[in-house]
Amino acid sequence: MHILLDRSIRVPIFRQIYDGLRRAILDGRLRPGQRIPSTRSFAADLGVSRLPVLNAYEQLLHEGYLVGRTGSGTFVTGNIPDDLMRSRTTERLTPRARPVVGTRESAVRNQSSTTSWIFPVVPFQIGLPALDLFPQAAWAKLVAREVRAETPERLAYGDPAGLRSLRVAVAEHLRTSRAVRCVADQILIVPGSQAALRLAASTLLEPNDRVAIEEPGYFGAHRAFRAAGTHLVPVPVDAEGLNVAALQRRGAKIRAVYVTPSHQYPLGMTMSARRRFALLDWAARHESWILEDDYDSEFRYVSRPVGSLQGMDARDRVIYMGTFSKALFPALRVGYVVVPPLLWTRFLESRFAFDIFAPTLYQRSLAEFLETGHFARHLRRMRSAYLERRNALLRGLERHCDNLVEVHNSDAGLHVAVLLGEGLDDQDVVARLGRRGLAALPLSNAYIGPTRRQGLLLGFGCAPPQRLHAATRILGDVLREQS
Ligand SMILES: Cc1ncc(COP(=O)(O)O)c(C=O)c1O
């Protein structure tokens, strides 16, 4: 077993060891149940210290690729289905032309929703990053430079797939930090992940198709799939993410499943490796698509980021989508889709049909922002800022709302889901909070089926620690008034 380490690149050694082992497991070079070397001897083989090897093993144990048996060592998990371990050849990563299949869209079904789309920048607002900490001066300089550099050619039409330099930078970022298997030729730049969902729906689905979604789940996905005229099939989530056995029971004719495996929206769990393998297997057997929404996975506080589901997929069933709305700011309206090579032409055709291409000025500025290291620096600063904000929120909840709320999961992302005690109505709590200048979301709104847990989604991204702490005092008062 050998892994090639490259000390000339910016990817940390532990990450290279982790990627190498993960790939070896998924490619089948390491077989299920096979014993892997001790950290000491593997470190000696690689000529590195033991620490990065320990970190890589720990992460793989955490993600379920490895299992430890006391006294006898560390083994590759026995749960990986055989056919998931066929590696994809580079040839399959080269886009190939395919006849374009026409897509139809029905009229938008008129579904009323109580989820407001107004986002005041106040404590508990969900979905907003730390806009107060955005490096505005550096960004303004970059954008101004790009405006000055406009030429008649640059003011003409752009590539529907997106600006080449941005696609290259996004592919590099996704490969190294999200373990996505992709090349720039698979990246489609879109105006945010909402657009990515609509694009995927119009490319892959027909009106009346059935689409499985996590229950509770993301209201933006509900809207996108309803607007495409499809039927939503809610599938419960539990501590391991989407319940794949429940998905199987929903019957065979499900064309696609929407999931948030890195950080389930809204409850916050990470999908276990066991479930990921089961879901990939289900999709391959049913020839269904998996739509992976990796919206805020850059921010993880408890353990290291978990790799993408797309990176585990050997059969090209996953359409991966992400956004800069959380890592930078939502008004940027830049997101991306990683398209399996065989679907590329169909996606590009739909992309053209939507709005031809995304505005180039921000694409150019963003490519510069990524290439010059501003983005990586910003992410590093934001990780510690969010940790501080999250901790302030958790401390405040403990101090002012103890016994009134139960924190569901706070490992990652920019919000915390809390469950409310008996007799408390989340819509009512949110309305009362609104009257006091705070903006949470009711958990019950995230359900489309009849069983609805009462809880609150409390965003901590956009408010400084002291304001969050003060807001928890108001929340405590509101909850006590109600109970
Ligand atoms: C689950 C999920 N996906 C995606 C997004 C972001 O969407 P967009 O990229 O369209 O701004 C959000 C924002 O709150 C979200 O919660």
CSV table of N, CA and C in Angstrom, one decimal, residues 21-32 34 76 80 82 84-87:
chain,number,residue,atom,x,y,z
A,21,LEU,N,-6.1,7.1,0.9
A,21,LEU,CA,-6.7,5.9,1.5
A,21,LEU,C,-8.1,5.7,1.1
A,22,ARG,N,-8.8,6.9,1.1
A,22,ARG,CA,-10.3,6.8,0.7
A,22,ARG,C,-10.4,6.3,-0.7
A,23,ARG,N,-9.5,6.9,-1.6
A,23,ARG,CA,-9.6,6.5,-3.0
A,23,ARG,C,-9.3,5.0,-3.1
A,24,ALA,N,-8.3,4.5,-2.3
A,24,ALA,CA,-7.9,3.1,-2.4
A,24,ALA,C,-9.1,2.2,-1.9
A,25,ILE,N,-9.8,2.7,-1.0
A,25,ILE,CA,-11.0,1.9,-0.5
A,25,ILE,C,-12.1,1.9,-1.6
A,26,LEU,N,-12.3,3.1,-2.1
A,26,LEU,CA,-13.4,3.1,-3.1
A,26,LEU,C,-13.1,2.5,-4.4
A,27,ASP,N,-11.8,2.5,-4.7
A,27,ASP,CA,-11.3,1.8,-6.0
A,27,ASP,C,-11.2,0.3,-5.8
A,28,GLY,N,-11.3,-0.2,-4.6
A,28,GLY,CA,-11.2,-1.6,-4.3
A,28,GLY,C,-9.7,-2.1,-4.2
A,29,ARG,N,-8.8,-1.2,-4.2
A,29,ARG,CA,-7.4,-1.6,-3.9
A,29,ARG,C,-7.2,-2.1,-2.5
A,30,LEU,N,-8.0,-1.4,-1.6
A,30,LEU,CA,-8.1,-2.0,-0.2
A,30,LEU,C,-9.5,-2.6,-0.1
A,31,ARG,N,-9.5,-3.9,0.2
A,31,ARG,CA,-10.8,-4.6,0.2
A,31,ARG,C,-11.5,-4.5,1.5
A,32,PRO,N,-12.9,-4.7,1.5
A,32,PRO,CA,-13.6,-4.7,2.7
A,32,PRO,C,-13.1,-5.7,3.7
A,34,GLN,N,-10.2,-5.8,5.0
A,34,GLN,CA,-8.7,-5.9,5.0
A,34,GLN,C,-8.1,-5.1,6.1
A,76,VAL,N,-10.6,-2.1,6.9
A,76,VAL,CA,-11.5,-1.4,6.0
A,76,VAL,C,-12.9,-2.0,6.4
A,80,ILE,N,-19.0,-2.0,2.4
A,80,ILE,CA,-19.1,-1.3,1.1
A,80,ILE,C,-19.5,-2.3,0.0
A,82,ASP,N,-19.8,-4.3,-3.3
A,82,ASP,CA,-18.8,-4.5,-4.3
A,82,ASP,C,-18.8,-3.6,-5.5
A,84,LEU,N,-19.8,-0.7,-5.8
A,84,LEU,CA,-19.5,0.7,-5.6
A,84,LEU,C,-18.0,0.9,-5.7
A,85,MET,N,-17.2,-0.2,-5.7
A,85,MET,CA,-15.8,0.0,-5.7
A,85,MET,C,-15.1,0.0,-7.1
A,86,ARG,N,-15.9,-0.1,-8.1
A,86,ARG,CA,-15.3,0.0,-9.4
A,86,ARG,C,-14.8,1.5,-9.6
A,87,SER,N,-13.6,1.6,-10.1
A,87,SER,CA,-13.1,3.0,-10.2
A,87,SER,C,-13.6,3.6,-11.6
